[in-house]
Structures are given as structure tokens and as C-alpha cells.
Amino acid sequence: MRSWPTVAIPDVDPKYSLPKLTLKDTLSGTKKALPTKSLYRMYVCGITPYDATHLGHAATYLTFDLINRYLRATGAEVRYVQNITDIDDPLLERAKRDGIDWEDLAHSQIELFRGDMVNLHILPPESYIGAVEAIPLVTEAVEVLKAADTIYSVDEDLYFQVRSDAEFGTRSHYSQVEMQEIFSQRGGDPDRVGKKDVLDCLVWLAARPGEPSWDSPFGAGRPGWHIECSAIALAYLKPDPADDYAIDIQGGGSDLIFPHHEMGASQVAIMTGKPYAQTYVHAGMVGLDGEKMSKSKGNLVFVSKLVAAGVDPMVIRLALLSAAYGRNRMWTDAVLAEATARMARLQSALSRNEVAPTKECIALIIASLADNLDTVRALKAIDSWIEQTESGLTGGSSGELSRAIDTFLGIAI
Ligand code: 5CA
Ligand code: ZN
């Protein structure tokens, strides 16, 4: 699938040293430093193309954009892969509900998403891969799992035996009862008769009447959800045999911790013999009016609607940066109003002939981001600099600060 155009990133002045990036790791529950490397491999779960792009999606991709920007600023290369779940039950259900062709729905939503990503200055993935185009990779991955004796069939459908991975369940930290509950809420089928373990997940769904299907060595059908991401990640990130992990960063929103990322990590562990990721990063959920923003609740605020209403995408970005990425938070009119005011003050301060010293502010932005993407602290540093400038302090370089804000926070002023 075509990715979207890239955004220029200003270089970092070598006088600023960049500490190692630490990120909260879902598996260990602690902050963990990424090792210094010249190439990082990052996989982030992409959209299921309907109801794109709501502010929850935007917040999640912005989180990984900050990681991408920081690692690139260290001089490293970031091999970034994202998928599109362009065939799955929820997409088919939505297309049916709205009386449109599922492929038309997917294509129009992917196009909308691309435009939103460009507007928000989110760096594109190197590989942007749809589930449909990845079907041969999925069937190859299923063959590998089959050879490892971890696949069985129920009628014509193929299941992955999750307990074949001794570490299954250790990454998401839920009890068996919780896992079963969440599994059934998020597309799983714990009650299917014939399964060996209630949590075993579908990797190949045999063709159903009236639904799209593709030929495969296992008969006509379509991919299961979790294997889609494991297969795409391994094929496009190409793990380095010298690494102790298949990839460096695996990410998405916290709604994917279980079952999606647990199942995927188990599949990758079987396929590679290694733990999936060095760090598992999850962005918190963005909600509206006290509720998680979700397609099923229908309480969505869309990036494209805000932009069409005249909101500057950089203000949306600033608003999303104003809270800690890992926490669940609400989108309110006040959040947007605060970001609009902050942006106006920042623009006005940066346009002065004389500005307060900028070096310390830039160093603070860098140190804050290195510390688990602490954007709240980074924005506080910018606010203090604005106050100093407004109070008449001089000696700084507005060009240097605006470039650093662009490089690290992705906000072009
Ligand atoms: N296609 C799958 C992943 S393989 C999927 O979850 N698609 S999605 O369209 O539902 O979500 C796309 C991304 O946005 C995922 O990383 C998901 O975790 C994240 N996301 C969904 N809703 C929210 C929300 N309310 N707040 C923050 N992130 C969200
Ligand atoms: Zn995924």
C-alpha cells in the first residue's frame, strides 16, 4: 500500500547531546532504555479503515512519531512498519451496515487517513502494508507455525495454540478470567466448540458464503487478525539475527495489549525462537465526555472535521501533546482552547526580534522527551521560555528553538 509523503525534519545542532531514550515497557511495567543502535525496527498497529482518523488514532500515531523523531535525531535509521487491517469482520460489518462495498470503504478511509497524517506532520512508515496484500505472507507464517506443531483445525478454520508459547499471558498481566472476558469483547471466540484452549486464536478463517476470500494452501479463506500483524512485522522489519529480540519496539494503543499483542508476541516467539520486542509501548486511550472514544460508541471526533472547521493541524498536535501519552485522557473543548492559546503565545514570542535564551529550553525539551516522552514537561519548558521572553529577557535564538520544536515535537511554526 502506498505510504504518505514525508515531512522534512530540521537537523539537530551537535552541541545538544541526546540521552538514551527510555520508554515504559508494558511487559516489565518499568521504564527501559533503548540500547544505542544505528538501526531500530518499529512496528505499530495501523487502522482498520473505517471511522478514520479520530483523535484516539491520532494520539497513538503521534506517540510513535515522537519515538521515530527522537531516534532519528540520534542519527539512527528507523525502519518503521505499519499495517492496515483492510479485511476483517468489523470492516465487513460496517460496509454492510452502510450499504457500501467493503473495498470502497477501505480505500476511501485509507486515503482520508493519509491526508490526516500529512496534516499532522506524522512521518510515514517505510512500509505501509494492507492485510489483503499480505495474504501470501500470512499463509507462509501459518506454515511456519504449522511446522512447529502449533496449529490445528476446527472444521475448515485454523487455530493457533496459544499455550505452545510458555510465555503466553506474561506480557499483558491479566488473569485467566480477565483474558477470557477481554478476548470475547475484542473479536475472540472463547466458546467455539472444538477448540483446545478457549483462548486459542484464529489464524485462517475458511471462506464463508457472501464474504470475500482468497486462495491459499489451506483452501479459500482470509487471515485472522493477530497473524496479520506478526507476519507483516517479521517480513518487512527483517529481524537482525544478531539481536536478542525480533524487533526493537512494538506498539499501538492500550486496547491492543490483550489479546492482539499477546497473541502476536506468542506467534513471533514460536516463529523466531526469540522474544518479539525489546520494548512493548502502549499509548493510553483518548475519550470524549467521560467515555473511551471508540467506533462502537460512536463518540468520535475526527481530525479531518476539525481541520475542515478551520483548526490548525499543528494546534491539534499541540493539544494531543499536552497530556502524558501513556495515560487515558479526555478530549474536551478546553484542551483545544488551551492549545490554541498556547500556539498563539508561542508564535508571538518566536516572532520577536529579541528572545530569552533558548539553549536551556531546547536541552530541557530533549531531556523531557528522552524520559518516556514527557511532553507535559517539554511544553512546560516552552511555556517558561515564553514567559521569560514576554518579560523582556534576551540572548536566545528563536530560529534555533523553532527548529528544535519542529525536530522533536513535530510542530512547525
Ligand atoms: N487494525 C487494528 C490494529 S492491527 C486496530 O486496532 N485498528 S483501529 O482502527 O481500531 O485502531 C488503530 C490504532 O489506534 C490502534 O493502534 C489502536 O490501539 C489505536 N486506538 C484506537 N482507539 C483509540 C483511542 N480511543 N485512543 C487511543 N488510541 C486508539
Ligand atoms: Zn495489529
Short mmCIF file of C-alpha atoms and ligand atoms in Angstrom, two decimals:
data_model
loop_
_atom_site.label_atom_id
_atom_site.label_comp_id
_atom_site.label_asym_id
_atom_site.label_seq_id
_atom_site.Cartn_x
_atom_site.Cartn_y
_atom_site.Cartn_z
CA MET A 1 0.00 0.00 0.00
CA ARG A 2 1.25 3.48 -0.77
CA SER A 3 2.53 5.30 2.32
CA TRP A 4 2.21 9.10 2.59
CA PRO A 5 4.68 11.86 1.75
CA THR A 6 7.38 12.52 4.29
CA VAL A 7 7.88 15.70 6.24
CA ALA A 8 11.24 17.45 6.43
CA ILE A 9 12.92 17.28 9.84
CA PRO A 10 15.38 20.02 10.74
CA ASP A 11 18.84 18.79 11.82
CA VAL A 12 19.84 18.91 15.46
CA ASP A 13 22.72 21.16 16.41
CA PRO A 14 25.55 18.84 17.57
CA LYS A 15 26.01 20.98 20.68
CA TYR A 16 22.98 19.20 22.16
CA SER A 17 23.67 15.75 23.50
CA LEU A 18 20.85 13.27 23.27
CA PRO A 19 20.39 10.92 26.24
CA LYS A 20 19.26 7.36 25.61
CA LEU A 21 15.52 7.14 25.02
CA THR A 22 13.67 5.44 27.87
CA LEU A 23 10.17 4.12 27.34
CA LYS A 24 7.63 2.49 29.61
CA ASP A 25 7.58 -1.20 28.68
CA THR A 26 4.27 -2.99 29.12
CA LEU A 27 5.93 -6.36 29.73
CA SER A 28 8.19 -5.31 32.62
CA GLY A 29 5.93 -2.46 33.73
CA THR A 30 9.02 -0.26 34.10
CA LYS A 31 10.85 2.39 32.12
CA LYS A 32 13.53 0.82 29.97
CA ALA A 33 16.32 2.45 27.98
CA LEU A 34 16.61 1.50 24.34
CA PRO A 35 20.13 0.36 23.55
CA THR A 36 22.17 2.65 21.30
CA LYS A 37 21.84 1.31 17.75
CA SER A 38 22.27 2.50 14.20
CA LEU A 39 19.02 0.87 13.06
CA TYR A 40 15.81 0.46 15.03
CA ARG A 41 12.89 -1.71 13.97
CA MET A 42 9.46 -0.43 14.97
CA TYR A 43 6.05 -1.93 14.25
CA VAL A 44 2.86 -0.04 15.05
CA CYS A 45 -0.64 -1.43 14.57
CA GLY A 46 -2.46 0.53 11.92
CA ILE A 47 -6.11 1.34 11.40
CA THR A 48 -9.00 -0.83 10.43
CA PRO A 49 -10.18 1.52 7.68
CA TYR A 50 -13.48 2.89 8.86
CA ASP A 51 -14.12 5.87 11.16
CA ALA A 52 -10.61 7.22 10.43
CA THR A 53 -8.94 9.31 11.76
CA HIS A 54 -10.37 10.02 15.18
CA LEU A 55 -8.33 11.77 17.83
CA GLY A 56 -7.57 8.49 19.59
CA HIS A 57 -5.93 7.17 16.42
CA ALA A 58 -4.11 10.48 16.01
CA ALA A 59 -2.80 10.40 19.60
CA THR A 60 -1.47 6.87 19.15
CA TYR A 61 0.35 7.59 15.88
CA LEU A 62 1.68 10.82 17.32
CA THR A 63 3.21 8.88 20.23
CA PHE A 64 5.17 6.67 17.86
CA ASP A 65 6.06 9.66 15.74
CA LEU A 66 7.80 11.18 18.76
CA ILE A 67 9.80 7.97 19.18
CA ASN A 68 10.63 7.95 15.46
CA ARG A 69 11.75 11.59 15.56
CA TYR A 70 13.86 11.15 18.68
CA LEU A 71 15.66 8.06 17.39
CA ARG A 72 16.32 9.72 14.03
CA ALA A 73 17.66 12.78 15.81
CA THR A 74 20.28 10.50 17.40
CA GLY A 75 21.46 9.80 13.84
CA ALA A 76 19.93 6.33 13.72
CA GLU A 77 17.79 4.88 10.98
CA VAL A 78 14.28 3.81 11.94
CA ARG A 79 12.72 1.03 9.94
CA TYR A 80 9.07 1.68 10.63
CA VAL A 81 6.27 -0.63 9.52
CA GLN A 82 2.54 -0.13 9.94
CA ASN A 83 -0.33 -2.30 8.74
CA ILE A 84 -3.86 -1.64 7.60
CA THR A 85 -6.47 -4.19 8.61
CA ASP A 86 -8.21 -3.92 5.27
CA ILE A 87 -10.09 -7.18 5.67
CA ASP A 88 -11.69 -8.15 8.96
CA ASP A 89 -15.15 -8.71 10.45
CA PRO A 90 -15.63 -5.13 11.75
CA LEU A 91 -14.86 -3.66 8.31
CA LEU A 92 -17.28 -6.04 6.57
CA GLU A 93 -19.95 -5.31 9.18
CA ARG A 94 -19.58 -1.56 8.73
CA ALA A 95 -19.71 -1.80 4.93
CA LYS A 96 -22.85 -3.94 5.17
CA ARG A 97 -24.50 -1.59 7.67
CA ASP A 98 -23.84 1.38 5.37
CA GLY A 99 -24.70 -0.48 2.18
CA ILE A 100 -21.34 0.15 0.53
CA ASP A 101 -18.69 -2.06 -0.96
CA TRP A 102 -16.12 -3.03 1.69
CA GLU A 103 -13.21 -2.28 -0.65
CA ASP A 104 -14.56 1.18 -1.48
CA LEU A 105 -14.98 1.88 2.22
CA ALA A 106 -11.42 0.76 2.96
CA HIS A 107 -9.87 2.73 0.10
CA SER A 108 -11.65 5.96 0.89
CA GLN A 109 -10.79 5.71 4.58
CA ILE A 110 -7.13 4.93 3.91
CA GLU A 111 -6.98 8.00 1.67
CA LEU A 112 -8.54 10.13 4.40
CA PHE A 113 -6.08 8.73 6.94
CA ARG A 114 -3.09 9.52 4.73
CA GLY A 115 -4.22 13.13 4.38
CA ASP A 116 -4.69 13.44 8.14
CA MET A 117 -1.23 12.02 8.81
CA VAL A 118 0.30 14.53 6.39
CA ASN A 119 -1.59 17.40 8.04
CA LEU A 120 -0.42 16.30 11.48
CA HIS A 121 3.22 16.04 10.29
CA ILE A 122 3.44 12.38 11.21
CA LEU A 123 6.40 10.74 9.50
CA PRO A 124 5.27 7.95 7.18
CA PRO A 125 6.17 4.32 7.75
CA GLU A 126 8.76 2.91 5.38
CA SER A 127 6.35 0.05 4.68
CA TYR A 128 2.60 0.59 4.90
CA ILE A 129 1.08 -2.83 4.33
CA GLY A 130 -2.52 -3.94 3.92
CA ALA A 131 -3.71 -7.31 5.19
CA VAL A 132 -5.03 -8.22 1.75
CA GLU A 133 -1.72 -7.65 0.00
CA ALA A 134 -0.02 -9.58 2.84
CA ILE A 135 -2.07 -12.76 2.41
CA PRO A 136 0.88 -14.76 0.94
CA LEU A 137 2.98 -13.68 3.94
CA VAL A 138 0.23 -14.74 6.31
CA THR A 139 -0.05 -18.17 4.75
CA GLU A 140 3.75 -18.57 4.92
CA ALA A 141 3.65 -17.62 8.61
CA VAL A 142 0.87 -20.15 9.22
CA GLU A 143 3.03 -22.81 7.51
CA VAL A 144 5.90 -21.98 9.89
CA LEU A 145 3.59 -22.25 12.89
CA LYS A 146 2.19 -25.49 11.48
CA ALA A 147 5.68 -26.94 11.13
CA ALA A 148 6.20 -26.07 14.80
CA ASP A 149 3.09 -28.11 15.58
CA THR A 150 1.12 -25.20 16.97
CA ILE A 151 -1.80 -25.15 14.50
CA TYR A 152 -4.98 -27.25 14.45
CA SER A 153 -8.24 -27.02 12.61
CA VAL A 154 -11.82 -26.69 13.75
CA ASP A 155 -13.98 -27.53 10.74
CA GLU A 156 -12.09 -25.70 7.96
CA ASP A 157 -10.73 -22.90 10.18
CA LEU A 158 -7.17 -22.89 11.51
CA TYR A 159 -6.30 -22.03 15.11
CA PHE A 160 -3.03 -21.17 16.84
CA GLN A 161 -2.46 -22.96 20.12
CA VAL A 162 -1.52 -20.07 22.38
CA ARG A 163 -0.18 -22.29 25.15
CA SER A 164 2.52 -23.61 22.84
CA ASP A 165 4.33 -20.42 23.90
CA ALA A 166 5.35 -20.87 27.54
CA GLU A 167 5.35 -17.08 27.96
CA PHE A 168 1.76 -16.65 26.81
CA GLY A 169 -0.07 -14.19 29.07
CA THR A 170 3.05 -12.78 30.70
CA ARG A 171 3.16 -9.59 28.66
CA SER A 172 -0.31 -8.31 29.35
CA HIS A 173 -0.62 -9.26 33.04
CA TYR A 174 -4.26 -10.34 33.10
CA SER A 175 -5.78 -13.26 34.99
CA GLN A 176 -7.27 -16.16 33.05
CA VAL A 177 -10.79 -14.86 33.76
CA GLU A 178 -9.89 -11.35 32.57
CA MET A 179 -8.21 -12.73 29.46
CA GLN A 180 -11.34 -14.69 28.57
CA GLU A 181 -13.55 -11.67 29.08
CA ILE A 182 -11.40 -9.31 27.04
CA PHE A 183 -10.88 -11.93 24.36
CA SER A 184 -14.60 -12.23 23.73
CA GLN A 185 -15.05 -8.44 23.76
CA ARG A 186 -12.28 -7.97 21.16
CA GLY A 187 -13.16 -10.32 18.39
CA GLY A 188 -12.24 -13.63 20.06
CA ASP A 189 -14.40 -16.77 20.17
CA PRO A 190 -13.82 -18.44 23.56
CA ASP A 191 -17.00 -20.51 23.25
CA ARG A 192 -16.27 -22.11 19.89
CA VAL A 193 -16.79 -25.85 20.20
CA GLY A 194 -13.76 -27.91 19.20
CA LYS A 195 -11.05 -25.51 20.37
CA LYS A 196 -8.29 -26.98 22.51
CA ASP A 197 -7.99 -23.89 24.69
CA VAL A 198 -10.65 -21.21 24.96
CA LEU A 199 -8.02 -18.54 24.17
CA ASP A 200 -6.64 -20.18 21.02
CA CYS A 201 -6.94 -17.69 18.16
CA LEU A 202 -7.93 -17.95 14.52
CA VAL A 203 -5.11 -17.65 12.01
CA TRP A 204 -7.08 -18.63 8.92
CA LEU A 205 -10.82 -18.27 8.52
CA ALA A 206 -12.25 -20.54 5.83
CA ALA A 207 -14.45 -18.83 3.22
CA ARG A 208 -17.99 -18.01 4.36
CA PRO A 209 -20.85 -17.58 1.90
CA GLY A 210 -21.18 -13.99 0.75
CA GLU A 211 -17.81 -12.93 2.21
CA PRO A 212 -14.58 -12.20 0.33
CA SER A 213 -11.98 -14.95 0.32
CA TRP A 214 -8.59 -15.71 -1.19
CA ASP A 215 -7.00 -18.98 -2.27
CA SER A 216 -4.39 -20.47 0.00
CA PRO A 217 -2.66 -23.81 0.64
CA PHE A 218 -5.35 -24.32 3.33
CA GLY A 219 -8.25 -23.65 0.99
CA ALA A 220 -10.07 -20.41 0.28
CA GLY A 221 -10.41 -18.03 3.21
CA ARG A 222 -8.97 -14.94 4.84
CA PRO A 223 -6.38 -14.16 7.51
CA GLY A 224 -7.03 -13.98 11.22
CA TRP A 225 -6.25 -10.63 12.82
CA HIS A 226 -3.22 -11.31 15.06
CA ILE A 227 -1.26 -13.31 12.48
CA GLU A 228 -1.70 -10.44 10.02
CA CYS A 229 0.46 -8.19 12.20
CA SER A 230 3.01 -10.85 13.18
CA ALA A 231 3.54 -11.87 9.56
CA ILE A 232 3.81 -8.28 8.26
CA ALA A 233 6.16 -7.24 11.08
CA LEU A 234 8.59 -10.10 10.51
CA ALA A 235 8.55 -9.90 6.71
CA TYR A 236 9.10 -6.14 6.48
CA LEU A 237 11.19 -5.42 9.57
CA LYS A 238 13.57 -8.31 8.78
CA PRO A 239 14.91 -9.02 12.27
CA ASP A 240 18.67 -8.97 12.73
CA PRO A 241 19.90 -12.47 13.70
CA ALA A 242 22.44 -10.80 15.99
CA ASP A 243 19.71 -9.22 18.14
CA ASP A 244 18.24 -10.91 21.20
CA TYR A 245 14.79 -9.72 20.14
CA ALA A 246 12.95 -9.90 16.84
CA ILE A 247 12.29 -6.14 16.80
CA ASP A 248 13.00 -3.12 18.97
CA ILE A 249 9.59 -1.55 19.51
CA GLN A 250 6.14 -2.98 19.16
CA GLY A 251 3.33 -0.55 19.61
CA GLY A 252 -0.25 0.56 19.42
CA GLY A 253 -2.98 1.76 21.72
CA SER A 254 -3.51 0.12 25.11
CA ASP A 255 -6.72 -1.50 23.83
CA LEU A 256 -4.42 -3.86 21.91
CA ILE A 257 -2.40 -5.14 24.90
CA PHE A 258 -4.68 -8.15 25.05
CA PRO A 259 -5.43 -10.20 23.07
CA HIS A 260 -3.82 -8.69 19.98
CA HIS A 261 -0.29 -8.02 21.18
CA GLU A 262 -0.12 -11.02 23.46
CA MET A 263 -1.17 -13.40 20.67
CA GLY A 264 1.16 -11.72 18.19
CA ALA A 265 4.10 -11.93 20.58
CA SER A 266 3.44 -15.63 21.15
CA GLN A 267 3.28 -16.28 17.42
CA VAL A 268 6.53 -14.41 16.82
CA ALA A 269 8.22 -16.22 19.69
CA ILE A 270 7.36 -19.54 18.02
CA MET A 271 8.32 -18.33 14.54
CA THR A 272 11.68 -16.80 15.53
CA GLY A 273 12.63 -18.51 18.80
CA LYS A 274 13.10 -15.04 20.29
CA PRO A 275 11.05 -12.59 22.33
CA TYR A 276 9.09 -10.36 19.97
CA ALA A 277 10.16 -6.89 21.10
CA GLN A 278 12.80 -5.23 23.23
CA THR A 279 10.09 -2.79 24.38
CA TYR A 280 6.30 -3.01 24.17
CA VAL A 281 4.88 0.51 24.10
CA HIS A 282 1.21 1.38 24.50
CA ALA A 283 -0.50 4.73 24.19
CA GLY A 284 -3.41 5.43 26.52
CA MET A 285 -6.98 5.75 25.29
CA VAL A 286 -8.41 9.10 24.31
CA GLY A 287 -12.02 9.57 25.28
CA LEU A 288 -14.76 12.11 24.90
CA ASP A 289 -17.22 13.19 27.57
CA GLY A 290 -16.05 10.58 30.05
CA GLU A 291 -16.10 7.65 27.62
CA LYS A 292 -13.40 5.94 25.57
CA MET A 293 -13.52 7.26 22.01
CA SER A 294 -14.49 4.21 20.04
CA LYS A 295 -16.14 3.25 16.83
CA SER A 296 -18.73 1.17 18.64
CA LYS A 297 -19.73 4.02 20.98
CA GLY A 298 -19.94 6.45 18.07
CA ASN A 299 -18.45 9.30 20.15
CA LEU A 300 -15.73 10.20 17.74
CA VAL A 301 -14.00 13.49 16.99
CA PHE A 302 -12.28 13.39 13.62
CA VAL A 303 -9.06 15.14 12.63
CA SER A 304 -10.46 15.93 9.18
CA LYS A 305 -13.62 17.51 10.62
CA LEU A 306 -11.62 19.76 12.94
CA VAL A 307 -9.34 20.79 10.08
CA ALA A 308 -12.33 21.45 7.82
CA ALA A 309 -13.74 23.64 10.60
CA GLY A 310 -10.57 25.75 10.42
CA VAL A 311 -8.50 24.27 13.26
CA ASP A 312 -4.77 24.39 12.51
CA PRO A 313 -3.48 20.75 12.48
CA MET A 314 -0.43 21.96 14.42
CA VAL A 315 -2.79 23.09 17.19
CA ILE A 316 -4.38 19.61 17.20
CA ARG A 317 -0.89 18.18 17.52
CA LEU A 318 -0.03 20.57 20.33
CA ALA A 319 -3.29 19.70 22.11
CA LEU A 320 -2.56 15.97 21.90
CA LEU A 321 0.94 16.57 23.27
CA SER A 322 -0.41 18.38 26.32
CA ALA A 323 -1.06 15.16 28.28
CA ALA A 324 1.09 12.12 29.04
CA TYR A 325 0.85 9.64 26.18
CA GLY A 326 0.53 6.59 28.38
CA ARG A 327 -2.46 7.81 30.39
CA ASN A 328 -6.09 7.58 29.41
CA ARG A 329 -7.40 11.08 28.86
CA MET A 330 -10.34 13.06 27.60
CA TRP A 331 -10.58 15.32 24.60
CA THR A 332 -12.57 18.41 25.54
CA ASP A 333 -13.15 21.84 24.05
CA ALA A 334 -10.95 23.20 26.85
CA VAL A 335 -7.99 21.08 25.70
CA LEU A 336 -8.31 22.55 22.21
CA ALA A 337 -8.81 26.11 23.50
CA GLU A 338 -5.73 25.84 25.70
CA ALA A 339 -3.62 24.59 22.78
CA THR A 340 -4.92 27.39 20.55
CA ALA A 341 -3.89 29.98 23.16
CA ARG A 342 -0.50 28.32 23.73
CA MET A 343 0.21 28.27 19.99
CA ALA A 344 -0.68 31.98 19.63
CA ARG A 345 1.62 32.93 22.51
CA LEU A 346 4.42 30.75 21.15
CA GLN A 347 4.12 32.20 17.65
CA SER A 348 4.10 35.71 19.02
CA ALA A 349 7.15 35.08 21.26
CA LEU A 350 9.09 33.41 18.44
CA SER A 351 8.40 36.32 16.09
CA ARG A 352 10.06 38.90 18.39
CA ASN A 353 13.39 40.34 17.38
CA GLU A 354 14.85 39.62 20.78
CA VAL A 355 14.00 36.45 22.67
CA ALA A 356 15.00 34.87 26.01
CA PRO A 357 17.93 32.41 26.00
CA THR A 358 16.91 29.24 24.15
CA LYS A 359 19.69 26.76 24.84
CA GLU A 360 18.40 25.63 28.22
CA CYS A 361 14.85 25.33 26.89
CA ILE A 362 15.99 23.13 23.99
CA ALA A 363 18.07 20.95 26.32
CA LEU A 364 15.00 20.57 28.55
CA ILE A 365 12.77 19.59 25.64
CA ILE A 366 15.29 16.90 24.68
CA ALA A 367 15.74 15.62 28.25
CA SER A 368 11.96 15.51 28.78
CA LEU A 369 11.31 13.53 25.60
CA ALA A 370 14.14 11.12 26.43
CA ASP A 371 12.34 10.43 29.70
CA ASN A 372 9.44 8.32 28.39
CA LEU A 373 8.26 11.06 26.00
CA ASP A 374 7.39 13.50 28.78
CA THR A 375 5.68 16.03 26.56
CA VAL A 376 4.00 17.70 29.53
CA ARG A 377 7.42 18.69 30.89
CA ALA A 378 8.64 19.68 27.41
CA LEU A 379 5.67 22.03 26.97
CA LYS A 380 6.25 23.47 30.46
CA ALA A 381 9.81 24.32 29.42
CA ILE A 382 8.42 26.10 26.36
CA ASP A 383 5.86 27.97 28.50
CA SER A 384 8.64 29.19 30.83
CA TRP A 385 10.65 30.37 27.85
CA ILE A 386 7.60 32.26 26.55
CA GLU A 387 7.19 33.95 29.95
CA GLN A 388 10.87 34.91 30.02
CA THR A 389 10.63 36.33 26.51
CA GLU A 390 7.47 38.24 27.35
CA SER A 391 9.19 39.67 30.44
CA GLY A 392 11.97 41.06 28.21
CA LEU A 393 14.85 38.60 28.63
CA THR A 394 17.16 38.43 25.62
CA GLY A 395 20.09 36.44 24.24
CA GLY A 396 18.37 33.48 22.59
CA SER A 397 17.81 32.33 19.02
CA SER A 398 14.17 31.98 18.02
CA GLY A 399 15.21 30.14 14.84
CA GLU A 400 17.07 27.54 16.83
CA LEU A 401 14.15 26.98 19.22
CA SER A 402 11.54 26.75 16.48
CA ARG A 403 13.72 24.24 14.63
CA ALA A 404 14.09 22.12 17.80
CA ILE A 405 10.33 22.22 18.39
CA ASP A 406 9.86 21.03 14.82
CA THR A 407 12.53 18.30 15.05
CA PHE A 408 11.45 16.78 18.35
CA LEU A 409 7.79 17.69 18.75
CA GLY A 410 6.88 17.84 15.07
CA ILE A 411 5.31 21.26 15.40
CA ALA A 412 6.20 23.54 12.52
CA ILE A 413 5.54 27.15 13.40
N1 5CA B 1 -6.28 -2.57 12.87
C1 5CA B 1 -6.19 -2.77 14.28
C2 5CA B 1 -4.79 -2.93 14.75
S1 5CA B 1 -3.92 -4.15 13.86
C3 5CA B 1 -6.88 -1.65 15.05
O1 5CA B 1 -6.89 -1.70 16.28
N2 5CA B 1 -7.41 -0.67 14.33
S2 5CA B 1 -8.18 0.61 14.94
O2 5CA B 1 -8.55 1.40 13.79
O3 5CA B 1 -9.20 0.20 15.82
O4 5CA B 1 -7.12 1.40 15.78
C4 5CA B 1 -5.97 1.94 15.16
C5 5CA B 1 -4.93 2.31 16.23
O5 5CA B 1 -5.46 3.33 17.08
C6 5CA B 1 -4.55 1.14 17.14
O6 5CA B 1 -3.17 1.23 17.47
C7 5CA B 1 -5.41 1.38 18.37
O7 5CA B 1 -4.83 0.84 19.53
C8 5CA B 1 -5.48 2.89 18.43
N3 5CA B 1 -6.72 3.41 19.04
C9 5CA B 1 -7.99 3.05 18.78
N4 5CA B 1 -8.87 3.76 19.55
C10 5CA B 1 -8.11 4.60 20.31
C11 5CA B 1 -8.42 5.59 21.31
N5 5CA B 1 -9.66 5.87 21.67
N6 5CA B 1 -7.37 6.25 21.88
C12 5CA B 1 -6.09 5.99 21.53
N7 5CA B 1 -5.75 5.07 20.59
C13 5CA B 1 -6.74 4.38 19.99
ZN ZN B 2 -2.08 -5.08 14.79
#
